[in-house]
Short mmCIF file of C-alpha atoms in Angstrom, two decimals:
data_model
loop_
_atom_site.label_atom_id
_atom_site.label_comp_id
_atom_site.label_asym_id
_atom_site.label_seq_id
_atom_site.Cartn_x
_atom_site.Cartn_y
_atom_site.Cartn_z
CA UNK N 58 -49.88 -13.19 4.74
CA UNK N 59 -48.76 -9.67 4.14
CA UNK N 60 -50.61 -6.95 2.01
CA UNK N 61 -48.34 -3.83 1.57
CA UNK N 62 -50.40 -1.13 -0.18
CA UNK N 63 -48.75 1.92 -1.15
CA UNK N 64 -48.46 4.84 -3.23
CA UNK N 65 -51.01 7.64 -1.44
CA UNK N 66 -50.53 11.14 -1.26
CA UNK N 67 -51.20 14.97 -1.58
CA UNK N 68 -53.19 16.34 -4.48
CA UNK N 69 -55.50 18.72 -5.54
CA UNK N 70 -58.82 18.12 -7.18
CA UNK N 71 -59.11 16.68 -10.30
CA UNK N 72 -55.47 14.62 -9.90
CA UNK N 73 -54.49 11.37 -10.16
CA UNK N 74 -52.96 9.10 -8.37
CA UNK N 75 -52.30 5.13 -8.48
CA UNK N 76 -52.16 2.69 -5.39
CA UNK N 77 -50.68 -0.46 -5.71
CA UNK N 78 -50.71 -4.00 -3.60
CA UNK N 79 -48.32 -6.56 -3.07
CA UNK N 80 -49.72 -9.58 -1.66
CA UNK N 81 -47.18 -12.14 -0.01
CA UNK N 82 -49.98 -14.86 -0.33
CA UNK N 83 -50.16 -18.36 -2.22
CA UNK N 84 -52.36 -18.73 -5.11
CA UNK N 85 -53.05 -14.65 -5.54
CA UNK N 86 -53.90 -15.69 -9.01
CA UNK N 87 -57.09 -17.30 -8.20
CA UNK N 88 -58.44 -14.63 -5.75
CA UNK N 89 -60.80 -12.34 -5.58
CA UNK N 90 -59.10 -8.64 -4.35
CA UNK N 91 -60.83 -5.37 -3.53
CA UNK N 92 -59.45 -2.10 -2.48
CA UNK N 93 -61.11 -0.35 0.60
CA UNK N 94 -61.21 3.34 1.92
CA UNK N 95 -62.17 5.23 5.56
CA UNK N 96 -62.51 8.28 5.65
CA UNK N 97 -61.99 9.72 9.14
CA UNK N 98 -65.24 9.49 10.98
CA UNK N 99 -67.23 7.05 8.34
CA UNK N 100 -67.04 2.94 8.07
CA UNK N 101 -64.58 1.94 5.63
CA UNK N 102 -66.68 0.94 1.89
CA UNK N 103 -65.45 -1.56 -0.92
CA UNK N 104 -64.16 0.78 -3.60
CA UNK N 105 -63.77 -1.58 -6.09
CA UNK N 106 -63.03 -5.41 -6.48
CA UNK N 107 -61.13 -7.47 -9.12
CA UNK N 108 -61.92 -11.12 -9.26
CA UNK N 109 -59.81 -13.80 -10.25
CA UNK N 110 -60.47 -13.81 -13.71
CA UNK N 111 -60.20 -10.26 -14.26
CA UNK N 112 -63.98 -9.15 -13.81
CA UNK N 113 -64.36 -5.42 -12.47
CA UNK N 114 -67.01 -4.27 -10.02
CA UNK N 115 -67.17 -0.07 -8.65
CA UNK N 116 -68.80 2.08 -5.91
CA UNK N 117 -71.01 4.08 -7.61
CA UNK N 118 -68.69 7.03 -6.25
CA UNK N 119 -65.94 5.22 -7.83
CA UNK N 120 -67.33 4.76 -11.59
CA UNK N 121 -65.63 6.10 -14.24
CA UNK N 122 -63.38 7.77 -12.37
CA UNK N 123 -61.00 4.70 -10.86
CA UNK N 124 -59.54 1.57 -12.36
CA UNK N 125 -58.67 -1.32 -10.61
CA UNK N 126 -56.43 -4.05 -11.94
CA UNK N 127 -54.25 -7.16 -11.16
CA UNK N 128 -50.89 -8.47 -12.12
CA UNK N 129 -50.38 -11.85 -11.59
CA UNK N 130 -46.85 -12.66 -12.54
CA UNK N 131 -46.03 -9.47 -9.45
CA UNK N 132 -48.95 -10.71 -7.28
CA UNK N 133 -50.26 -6.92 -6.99
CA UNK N 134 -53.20 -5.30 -7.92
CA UNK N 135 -53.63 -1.67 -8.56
CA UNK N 136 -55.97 0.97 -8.39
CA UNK N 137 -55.84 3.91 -10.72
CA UNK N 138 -57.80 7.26 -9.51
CA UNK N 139 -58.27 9.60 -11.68
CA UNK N 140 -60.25 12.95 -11.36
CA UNK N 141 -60.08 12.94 -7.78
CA UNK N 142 -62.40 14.83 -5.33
CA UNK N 143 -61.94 16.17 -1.97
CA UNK N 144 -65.10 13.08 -0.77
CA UNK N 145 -62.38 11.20 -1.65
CA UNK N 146 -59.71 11.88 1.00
CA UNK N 147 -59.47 8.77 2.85
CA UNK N 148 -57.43 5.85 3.99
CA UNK N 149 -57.04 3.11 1.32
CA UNK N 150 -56.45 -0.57 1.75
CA UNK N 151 -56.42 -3.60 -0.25
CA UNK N 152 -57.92 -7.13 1.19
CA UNK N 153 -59.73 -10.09 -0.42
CA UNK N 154 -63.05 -10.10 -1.47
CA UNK N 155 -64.62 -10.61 1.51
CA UNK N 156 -62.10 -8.93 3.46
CA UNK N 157 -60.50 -11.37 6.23
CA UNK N 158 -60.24 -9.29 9.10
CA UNK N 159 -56.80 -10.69 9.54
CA UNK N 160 -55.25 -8.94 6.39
CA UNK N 161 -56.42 -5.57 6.95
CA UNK N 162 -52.76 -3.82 7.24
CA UNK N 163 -51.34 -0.28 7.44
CA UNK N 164 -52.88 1.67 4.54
CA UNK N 165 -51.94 4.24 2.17
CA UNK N 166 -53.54 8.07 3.05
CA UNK N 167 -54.54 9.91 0.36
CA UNK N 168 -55.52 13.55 0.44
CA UNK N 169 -57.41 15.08 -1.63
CA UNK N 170 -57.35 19.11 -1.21
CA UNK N 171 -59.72 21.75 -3.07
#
């Protein structure tokens, strides 16, 4: 299994960015997927899942502010931030919901500056 998640960066507050996911993994379809951040010096926190059927769950920090989605037919799922915040300058990854501590892979950074 490989989890690839990229498209982090440099902005200032009140940008937007958009992660995506691909999953080399069978049956993506019918699993559940979160995306994950650490900040540096904090435990890494479920941002946001996406089940297999499409239902959305947020961090309370993440409400209204970040989308998460899925695309089957590319086996990726996405997270759209919007309205970033400085709090949310942290390394994001994408796993299954629960995470399998096998398929935590590289990250994408993103940095938000004020």
């Amino acid at each position: 299994v490989q989890l690839q998640a990229s498209g982090g960066g440099l902005v200032h507050t009140g940008g937007s960015l958009r992660l995506s996911c691909v999953a080399s993994i069978n049956m993506f379809r019918f699993k559940h997927w979160g995306w994950y951040r650490q900040a540096p010096g904090k435990q890494r926190e479920l941002v946001a899942t996406v089940t297999g059927t499409g239902g959305t769950n947020y961090a309370d920090s993440a409400k209204g502010r970040f989308t998460i989605s899925r695309d089957n037919a590319k086996n990726t799922v996405y997270l759209q931030m919007n309205s970033l915040k400085p709090e949310d300058t942290a390394v994001y990854y994408c796993n299954l919901v629960p995470s399998q501590v096998n398929y935590w892979a590289q990250g994408t950074q993103v940095t938000v500056s004020s």
